[in-house]
N, C-alpha and C. Protein backbone atom coordinates (compact mmCIF):
# COMPACT_ATOMS: atom_id res chain seq x y z
N MET A 1 106.35 87.14 75.08
CA MET A 1 106.80 85.83 74.30
C MET A 1 105.78 86.31 72.87
N LYS A 2 106.56 85.79 71.97
CA LYS A 2 106.09 86.07 70.28
C LYS A 2 105.04 85.04 70.29
N ARG A 3 103.94 85.34 69.49
CA ARG A 3 102.94 84.57 69.20
C ARG A 3 102.67 84.39 67.72
N PHE A 4 102.28 83.33 66.98
CA PHE A 4 102.10 83.31 65.60
C PHE A 4 100.47 82.91 65.39
N ASN A 5 100.06 83.67 64.60
CA ASN A 5 98.54 83.31 64.24
C ASN A 5 98.85 82.45 62.98
N THR A 6 98.27 81.10 62.96
CA THR A 6 98.13 80.45 61.98
C THR A 6 97.00 80.52 60.75
N THR A 7 97.28 80.11 59.79
CA THR A 7 96.00 80.19 58.76
C THR A 7 94.76 80.01 59.25
N GLU A 8 94.56 78.93 60.05
CA GLU A 8 93.14 78.75 60.44
C GLU A 8 92.66 79.72 61.83
N ASN A 9 93.40 80.90 61.80
CA ASN A 9 93.20 81.81 63.03
C ASN A 9 93.61 81.47 64.22
N SER A 10 94.28 80.46 64.49
CA SER A 10 94.87 79.91 65.79
C SER A 10 95.91 80.31 66.15
N LEU A 11 96.22 80.41 67.57
CA LEU A 11 97.26 81.03 68.14
C LEU A 11 98.46 80.04 68.41
N LEU A 12 99.73 80.23 68.06
CA LEU A 12 100.53 79.41 68.40
C LEU A 12 101.69 80.11 69.50
N ARG A 13 101.98 79.59 70.43
CA ARG A 13 102.90 80.10 71.67
C ARG A 13 103.69 78.88 72.38
N LEU A 14 104.73 79.25 72.89
CA LEU A 14 105.38 78.35 73.82
C LEU A 14 105.19 78.45 75.15
N ARG A 15 104.97 77.49 76.02
CA ARG A 15 104.83 77.53 77.17
C ARG A 15 105.82 76.60 77.79
N LYS A 16 106.30 76.93 79.17
CA LYS A 16 107.22 75.95 79.73
C LYS A 16 106.87 74.64 80.22
N VAL A 17 107.43 73.79 79.93
CA VAL A 17 107.18 72.26 80.31
C VAL A 17 106.69 72.26 81.78
N THR A 18 105.64 71.52 82.30
CA THR A 18 105.40 71.31 83.75
C THR A 18 105.37 69.71 83.98
N TYR A 19 105.29 69.35 85.28
CA TYR A 19 105.37 68.00 85.72
C TYR A 19 104.08 67.27 85.04
N GLU A 20 103.15 67.76 84.58
CA GLU A 20 101.89 67.23 83.97
C GLU A 20 102.22 66.77 82.52
N ASP A 21 103.17 67.34 82.08
CA ASP A 21 103.48 67.01 80.61
C ASP A 21 104.55 65.77 80.41
N GLU A 22 105.02 65.12 81.55
CA GLU A 22 105.67 63.91 81.46
C GLU A 22 105.29 62.81 80.71
N GLU A 23 104.28 62.44 80.94
CA GLU A 23 103.54 61.23 80.04
C GLU A 23 103.37 61.67 78.70
N LEU A 24 103.02 62.75 78.30
CA LEU A 24 102.99 63.31 76.81
C LEU A 24 104.17 63.23 76.22
N LEU A 25 105.26 63.80 76.94
CA LEU A 25 106.70 63.67 76.47
C LEU A 25 107.10 62.36 76.03
N LEU A 26 106.75 61.42 76.90
CA LEU A 26 107.34 60.02 76.87
C LEU A 26 106.53 59.42 75.50
N ARG A 27 105.18 59.79 75.43
CA ARG A 27 104.42 59.18 74.26
C ARG A 27 105.07 59.76 72.91
N TRP A 28 105.36 61.23 72.79
CA TRP A 28 105.88 61.65 71.70
C TRP A 28 107.50 61.03 71.64
N ALA A 29 108.16 60.92 72.65
CA ALA A 29 109.52 60.47 72.45
C ALA A 29 109.64 58.89 71.81
N ASN A 30 108.67 58.06 72.02
CA ASN A 30 108.71 56.76 71.75
C ASN A 30 107.90 56.68 70.43
N ASP A 31 107.43 57.73 69.91
CA ASP A 31 106.83 57.43 68.54
C ASP A 31 107.95 56.90 67.51
N PRO A 32 107.48 55.85 66.60
CA PRO A 32 108.82 55.30 65.99
C PRO A 32 109.64 56.18 65.02
N ALA A 33 108.77 57.36 64.42
CA ALA A 33 109.46 58.11 63.72
C ALA A 33 110.44 59.10 64.44
N THR A 34 109.89 59.43 65.56
CA THR A 34 111.00 60.13 66.54
C THR A 34 112.03 59.40 66.96
N ARG A 35 111.86 58.05 67.22
CA ARG A 35 113.23 57.33 67.57
C ARG A 35 114.10 56.98 66.63
N ALA A 36 113.64 57.18 65.25
CA ALA A 36 114.45 56.90 64.03
C ALA A 36 115.32 58.08 63.78
N SER A 37 114.74 59.31 64.12
CA SER A 37 115.51 60.51 63.80
C SER A 37 116.35 60.95 65.13
N SER A 38 116.21 60.15 66.27
CA SER A 38 116.87 60.43 67.40
C SER A 38 118.36 59.84 67.30
N PHE A 39 119.05 60.52 67.88
CA PHE A 39 120.78 59.98 68.06
C PHE A 39 120.58 58.65 68.79
N GLU A 40 119.82 58.48 69.87
CA GLU A 40 119.73 57.23 70.53
C GLU A 40 118.25 56.67 70.21
N THR A 41 118.11 55.68 69.36
CA THR A 41 117.10 55.07 68.82
C THR A 41 116.08 54.16 69.55
N HIS A 42 116.78 53.73 70.65
CA HIS A 42 116.06 52.46 71.34
C HIS A 42 114.80 53.15 72.16
N HIS A 43 113.95 52.17 72.28
CA HIS A 43 112.47 52.43 73.12
C HIS A 43 113.04 53.08 74.40
N ILE A 44 112.23 53.91 75.03
CA ILE A 44 112.42 54.57 76.22
C ILE A 44 111.60 54.04 77.03
N SER A 45 111.91 53.49 78.31
CA SER A 45 111.02 52.81 79.41
C SER A 45 110.62 53.91 80.17
N ASP A 46 109.54 53.41 81.00
CA ASP A 46 109.04 54.58 81.83
C ASP A 46 109.82 54.90 82.94
N GLU A 47 110.52 54.00 83.45
CA GLU A 47 111.75 54.33 84.31
C GLU A 47 112.67 55.37 83.75
N GLU A 48 113.33 55.04 82.70
CA GLU A 48 114.44 55.60 82.34
C GLU A 48 113.82 57.27 81.86
N HIS A 49 112.52 57.30 81.28
CA HIS A 49 111.91 58.58 81.01
C HIS A 49 111.85 59.47 82.24
N HIS A 50 111.22 58.66 83.26
CA HIS A 50 111.15 59.32 84.51
C HIS A 50 112.35 60.01 85.27
N ALA A 51 113.44 59.24 85.13
CA ALA A 51 114.71 59.63 85.65
C ALA A 51 115.04 60.81 84.91
N TRP A 52 115.16 60.74 83.50
CA TRP A 52 115.77 62.10 82.59
C TRP A 52 114.53 63.15 83.02
N PHE A 53 113.38 62.98 82.86
CA PHE A 53 112.46 64.15 83.18
C PHE A 53 112.78 64.83 84.40
N THR A 54 112.78 64.04 85.42
CA THR A 54 113.10 64.69 86.76
C THR A 54 114.36 65.67 86.76
N LYS A 55 115.27 64.86 86.21
CA LYS A 55 116.69 65.59 86.17
C LYS A 55 116.69 66.73 85.38
N MET A 56 115.81 66.65 84.13
CA MET A 56 115.76 67.97 83.32
C MET A 56 114.92 68.99 83.94
N MET A 57 113.87 68.66 84.72
CA MET A 57 113.12 69.66 85.30
C MET A 57 113.79 70.45 86.62
N ASP A 58 114.71 69.72 87.04
CA ASP A 58 115.69 70.20 88.34
C ASP A 58 116.96 71.11 87.69
N ASP A 59 117.09 71.05 86.37
CA ASP A 59 118.41 71.53 85.92
C ASP A 59 118.02 73.02 85.27
N PRO A 60 118.72 74.04 85.80
CA PRO A 60 118.52 75.29 85.34
C PRO A 60 119.08 75.54 83.99
N GLU A 61 120.04 74.64 83.49
CA GLU A 61 120.45 74.87 82.19
C GLU A 61 119.83 74.25 81.09
N ARG A 62 118.70 73.49 81.43
CA ARG A 62 118.06 72.85 80.55
C ARG A 62 116.71 73.31 80.62
N ILE A 63 116.28 74.14 79.50
CA ILE A 63 115.02 74.84 79.52
C ILE A 63 114.10 74.13 78.45
N ALA A 64 112.65 73.55 78.79
CA ALA A 64 111.91 72.91 77.91
C ALA A 64 110.47 73.47 77.71
N PHE A 65 110.07 73.34 76.53
CA PHE A 65 108.68 74.03 76.21
C PHE A 65 107.84 73.19 75.52
N ILE A 66 106.58 73.47 75.61
CA ILE A 66 105.84 72.98 74.90
C ILE A 66 105.06 73.87 73.92
N LEU A 67 104.91 73.54 72.59
CA LEU A 67 104.36 74.35 71.46
C LEU A 67 102.85 74.31 71.64
N MET A 68 102.14 75.17 71.75
CA MET A 68 100.59 75.03 71.97
C MET A 68 100.06 75.73 70.94
N GLU A 69 98.93 75.08 70.31
CA GLU A 69 98.09 75.93 69.22
C GLU A 69 96.79 75.97 70.13
N ASP A 70 96.27 77.16 70.36
CA ASP A 70 95.22 77.57 71.37
C ASP A 70 95.55 76.61 72.39
N ASP A 71 94.74 75.67 72.92
CA ASP A 71 94.95 74.86 73.99
C ASP A 71 95.49 73.55 73.65
N ALA A 72 95.75 73.30 72.59
CA ALA A 72 96.34 71.82 72.17
C ALA A 72 97.87 71.69 72.00
N PRO A 73 98.62 71.02 72.69
CA PRO A 73 99.85 70.69 72.59
C PRO A 73 100.12 70.10 71.32
N VAL A 74 101.21 70.81 70.50
CA VAL A 74 101.41 70.09 68.87
C VAL A 74 102.95 69.83 68.98
N GLY A 75 103.90 70.01 70.06
CA GLY A 75 105.21 69.83 69.81
C GLY A 75 106.10 70.22 71.20
N GLN A 76 107.25 69.87 71.04
CA GLN A 76 108.00 70.16 72.55
C GLN A 76 109.40 70.73 71.76
N CYS A 77 110.20 71.66 72.59
CA CYS A 77 111.51 71.95 72.27
C CYS A 77 112.14 72.22 73.35
N ARG A 78 113.34 72.28 73.34
CA ARG A 78 114.40 72.30 74.58
C ARG A 78 115.65 72.99 74.13
N ILE A 79 116.23 73.56 75.06
CA ILE A 79 117.47 74.06 74.98
C ILE A 79 118.40 73.68 76.06
N ASP A 80 119.81 73.19 75.90
CA ASP A 80 120.54 72.86 76.76
C ASP A 80 121.64 73.87 76.78
N ILE A 81 121.84 74.56 77.66
CA ILE A 81 122.67 75.77 77.93
C ILE A 81 124.09 75.17 78.44
N GLU A 82 125.19 75.56 77.94
CA GLU A 82 126.60 75.45 78.17
C GLU A 82 127.33 76.63 77.90
N GLY A 83 127.48 77.41 78.92
CA GLY A 83 128.43 78.88 78.93
C GLY A 83 127.27 79.56 78.11
N GLU A 84 128.10 79.92 76.88
CA GLU A 84 127.37 81.11 75.82
C GLU A 84 126.72 80.37 74.80
N SER A 85 126.73 79.07 74.72
CA SER A 85 126.08 78.15 73.66
C SER A 85 124.79 77.67 74.39
N ALA A 86 124.14 77.04 73.35
CA ALA A 86 122.81 76.25 73.87
C ALA A 86 122.73 75.32 72.69
N GLU A 87 122.35 74.14 72.87
CA GLU A 87 122.08 73.12 71.87
C GLU A 87 120.32 73.11 71.90
N ILE A 88 119.78 72.95 70.68
CA ILE A 88 118.22 73.03 70.59
C ILE A 88 117.91 71.59 70.13
N ASP A 89 116.80 71.07 70.66
CA ASP A 89 116.26 69.98 70.35
C ASP A 89 114.62 70.15 70.32
N TYR A 90 114.02 69.53 69.28
CA TYR A 90 112.55 69.85 69.21
C TYR A 90 112.05 68.66 68.48
N SER A 91 110.86 68.39 68.65
CA SER A 91 110.02 67.33 67.95
C SER A 91 108.51 67.78 67.92
N ILE A 92 108.01 67.43 66.77
CA ILE A 92 106.40 67.67 66.67
C ILE A 92 105.50 66.68 66.85
N ALA A 93 104.44 66.69 67.33
CA ALA A 93 103.53 65.62 67.57
C ALA A 93 103.43 64.67 66.39
N PRO A 94 103.19 63.45 66.40
CA PRO A 94 103.19 62.63 65.23
C PRO A 94 101.87 62.94 64.02
N ASP A 95 100.65 63.54 64.80
CA ASP A 95 99.66 63.81 64.13
C ASP A 95 99.53 65.12 63.43
N ARG A 96 100.85 65.90 63.47
CA ARG A 96 100.92 67.40 63.24
C ARG A 96 102.15 67.58 62.46
N ARG A 97 102.82 66.53 62.12
CA ARG A 97 104.00 66.68 61.37
C ARG A 97 103.54 66.79 59.71
N GLY A 98 104.53 67.51 59.03
CA GLY A 98 104.39 67.97 57.55
C GLY A 98 103.45 69.06 57.46
N MET A 99 103.27 69.90 58.49
CA MET A 99 102.22 70.95 58.33
C MET A 99 103.03 72.35 58.68
N GLY A 100 104.05 72.38 58.79
CA GLY A 100 105.12 73.65 58.95
C GLY A 100 105.32 73.99 60.59
N TYR A 101 104.93 73.13 61.29
CA TYR A 101 105.17 73.48 62.76
C TYR A 101 106.44 73.44 63.10
N GLY A 102 107.36 72.74 62.55
CA GLY A 102 108.94 72.38 62.88
C GLY A 102 109.42 73.91 62.66
N LYS A 103 109.40 74.78 61.56
CA LYS A 103 109.84 75.85 61.24
C LYS A 103 109.42 76.91 62.33
N LEU A 104 107.92 76.81 62.67
CA LEU A 104 107.42 77.74 63.61
C LEU A 104 108.06 77.68 64.89
N ILE A 105 108.14 76.27 65.50
CA ILE A 105 108.70 75.96 66.70
C ILE A 105 110.03 76.31 67.13
N VAL A 106 110.83 76.31 65.91
CA VAL A 106 112.24 77.00 65.80
C VAL A 106 112.08 78.40 66.09
N ALA A 107 111.32 78.90 65.18
CA ALA A 107 111.50 80.52 65.18
C ALA A 107 110.87 80.90 66.52
N LEU A 108 110.03 80.46 67.09
CA LEU A 108 109.53 80.88 68.49
C LEU A 108 110.53 80.66 69.48
N LEU A 109 111.33 79.52 69.35
CA LEU A 109 112.30 79.31 70.17
C LEU A 109 113.53 80.30 70.15
N LEU A 110 113.66 80.73 68.93
CA LEU A 110 114.82 81.77 68.60
C LEU A 110 114.50 83.03 69.43
N ASP A 111 113.16 83.33 69.16
CA ASP A 111 112.62 84.60 69.86
C ASP A 111 112.67 84.56 71.53
N GLU A 112 112.48 83.36 71.82
CA GLU A 112 112.59 83.19 73.36
C GLU A 112 113.78 83.21 73.81
N VAL A 113 114.76 82.82 73.20
CA VAL A 113 116.15 82.82 73.68
C VAL A 113 116.64 84.18 73.54
N HIS A 114 116.37 84.62 72.45
CA HIS A 114 116.66 86.25 72.37
C HIS A 114 116.34 87.08 73.37
N GLU A 115 115.18 87.09 73.65
CA GLU A 115 114.38 87.80 74.84
C GLU A 115 114.77 87.55 76.21
N HIS A 116 115.02 86.44 76.43
CA HIS A 116 115.07 85.88 77.96
C HIS A 116 116.37 85.17 78.30
N TYR A 117 117.38 84.92 77.40
CA TYR A 117 118.63 84.31 77.76
C TYR A 117 119.62 85.07 76.94
N PRO A 118 119.96 86.36 77.27
CA PRO A 118 120.75 87.27 76.53
C PRO A 118 122.28 86.81 76.53
N GLU A 119 122.65 85.88 77.70
CA GLU A 119 123.85 85.19 77.87
C GLU A 119 124.13 84.20 76.66
N ILE A 120 123.20 83.74 75.94
CA ILE A 120 123.41 82.67 74.84
C ILE A 120 123.64 83.60 73.48
N SER A 121 124.94 83.23 73.02
CA SER A 121 125.43 83.98 71.87
C SER A 121 125.39 82.83 70.67
N ARG A 122 125.31 81.66 70.92
CA ARG A 122 125.17 80.91 69.76
C ARG A 122 124.45 79.47 70.09
N LEU A 123 123.58 79.28 69.02
CA LEU A 123 122.67 78.06 68.98
C LEU A 123 123.21 76.96 68.25
N ILE A 124 123.08 75.78 68.67
CA ILE A 124 123.50 74.53 67.82
C ILE A 124 122.34 73.68 67.60
N ALA A 125 122.10 73.17 66.54
CA ALA A 125 121.22 72.33 66.25
C ALA A 125 121.85 70.91 65.55
N LYS A 126 121.88 69.74 66.18
CA LYS A 126 122.33 68.51 65.67
C LYS A 126 121.35 67.66 65.01
N VAL A 127 121.46 67.31 63.64
CA VAL A 127 120.39 66.70 62.96
C VAL A 127 121.02 65.49 62.10
N LYS A 128 120.40 64.24 62.14
CA LYS A 128 120.97 63.28 61.35
C LYS A 128 120.83 63.58 59.88
N PRO A 129 121.62 63.02 58.93
CA PRO A 129 121.73 63.37 57.87
C PRO A 129 120.28 62.93 57.01
N LYS A 130 119.74 62.29 57.33
CA LYS A 130 118.57 61.62 56.58
C LYS A 130 117.38 62.38 57.03
N ASN A 131 117.55 63.13 58.23
CA ASN A 131 116.30 63.96 58.72
C ASN A 131 116.34 65.29 57.89
N VAL A 132 115.97 65.33 56.64
CA VAL A 132 116.00 66.48 55.78
C VAL A 132 115.05 67.59 56.22
N ALA A 133 113.81 67.07 56.79
CA ALA A 133 112.75 67.93 57.31
C ALA A 133 113.35 68.87 58.49
N SER A 134 113.98 68.38 59.35
CA SER A 134 114.63 69.02 60.52
C SER A 134 115.60 70.06 59.91
N ALA A 135 116.51 69.46 59.08
CA ALA A 135 117.50 70.21 58.52
C ALA A 135 116.99 71.55 57.81
N ARG A 136 115.86 71.42 57.12
CA ARG A 136 115.27 72.57 56.73
C ARG A 136 114.69 73.36 57.49
N CYS A 137 113.93 73.00 58.67
CA CYS A 137 113.55 73.90 59.73
C CYS A 137 114.65 74.76 60.05
N PHE A 138 115.93 74.16 60.36
CA PHE A 138 116.71 75.06 60.91
C PHE A 138 117.34 76.20 59.84
N THR A 139 117.71 75.58 58.65
CA THR A 139 118.21 76.44 57.52
C THR A 139 117.20 77.61 57.10
N ASN A 140 115.94 77.37 57.29
CA ASN A 140 114.82 78.39 57.08
C ASN A 140 114.60 79.18 58.07
N ASN A 141 115.44 79.05 59.17
CA ASN A 141 115.50 80.07 60.26
C ASN A 141 117.00 80.54 60.35
N GLY A 142 117.50 80.50 59.45
CA GLY A 142 118.92 81.32 59.33
C GLY A 142 120.17 80.54 59.92
N PHE A 143 120.01 79.20 60.27
CA PHE A 143 121.16 78.26 60.87
C PHE A 143 121.92 78.04 59.51
N GLU A 144 123.07 77.85 59.77
CA GLU A 144 124.19 77.49 58.78
C GLU A 144 124.60 75.89 59.07
N GLU A 145 124.86 75.20 58.16
CA GLU A 145 125.54 73.93 58.33
C GLU A 145 127.08 74.25 58.52
N LYS A 146 127.55 73.65 59.75
CA LYS A 146 128.98 73.97 59.92
C LYS A 146 129.81 72.66 59.90
N TYR A 147 129.28 71.67 60.07
CA TYR A 147 130.15 70.34 60.33
C TYR A 147 129.37 68.95 59.75
N GLU A 148 130.20 68.00 59.29
CA GLU A 148 129.68 66.88 59.33
C GLU A 148 130.35 65.84 60.04
N CYS A 149 129.75 64.97 60.77
CA CYS A 149 130.26 64.11 61.60
C CYS A 149 130.36 62.55 61.01
N TYR A 150 131.26 61.68 61.11
CA TYR A 150 131.28 60.32 60.76
C TYR A 150 131.65 59.43 61.87
N GLU A 151 130.86 58.19 61.81
CA GLU A 151 130.96 57.40 62.83
C GLU A 151 131.00 56.02 62.37
N TYR A 152 131.97 55.27 62.97
CA TYR A 152 132.13 53.86 62.58
C TYR A 152 131.80 52.92 63.83
N ASN A 153 131.05 51.91 63.56
CA ASN A 153 130.46 50.82 64.42
C ASN A 153 131.63 49.73 64.50
N LEU A 154 132.57 49.74 65.62
CA LEU A 154 133.52 48.72 65.81
C LEU A 154 133.01 47.22 65.89
N SER A 155 131.94 47.05 66.32
CA SER A 155 131.06 45.79 66.58
C SER A 155 131.29 45.18 65.02
N GLU A 156 131.36 45.92 64.11
CA GLU A 156 131.05 45.61 62.57
C GLU A 156 132.49 45.37 61.94
N TRP A 157 133.62 45.68 62.64
CA TRP A 157 135.07 45.65 62.14
C TRP A 157 135.45 44.14 61.68
N GLN A 158 135.88 44.20 60.66
CA GLN A 158 136.38 42.87 60.02
C GLN A 158 137.80 42.89 59.64
N GLY A 159 138.51 43.97 60.13
CA GLY A 159 139.91 43.97 59.68
C GLY A 159 139.88 45.10 58.65
N THR A 160 141.31 45.76 58.38
CA THR A 160 141.26 46.91 57.72
C THR A 160 141.47 46.42 56.29
N LEU A 161 141.99 45.21 56.16
CA LEU A 161 142.16 44.61 54.62
C LEU A 161 141.02 43.83 54.28
N GLY A 162 139.86 43.91 55.04
CA GLY A 162 138.67 43.09 54.53
C GLY A 162 138.67 41.65 54.59
């Protein structure tokens, strides 16, 4: 596994998520900025997270990692494999945002996939348009923007003629 030395001479690496990470991942997931950047923005209950986490840990097509700086967790990333493609998801701990960890976690995940998952030939990252920082992390790692998606909330519909 590839590792990066940061400017403070600390070591960055990915380690697989364990059952002991469940509470930490819930805390990070419910951070207000994380919720705002997510496609599902509602607060996640303990029960909902536990069901999701247990299912994730049992799913061989969903692989999750914790970004470690020396012995401190600073972010999480995950791939969801579907055939030859995998979708990437990541977030950085609230107190570590804006420090360049996003670009590094994506780079480490790319190395991990290349080294250990040769069946994956395409990686997909979905980012909300207003999440410029995440978009930059992906483009700085060689991802290309391929699609734009538009959505309409029908509960706000007032007729086509206004």
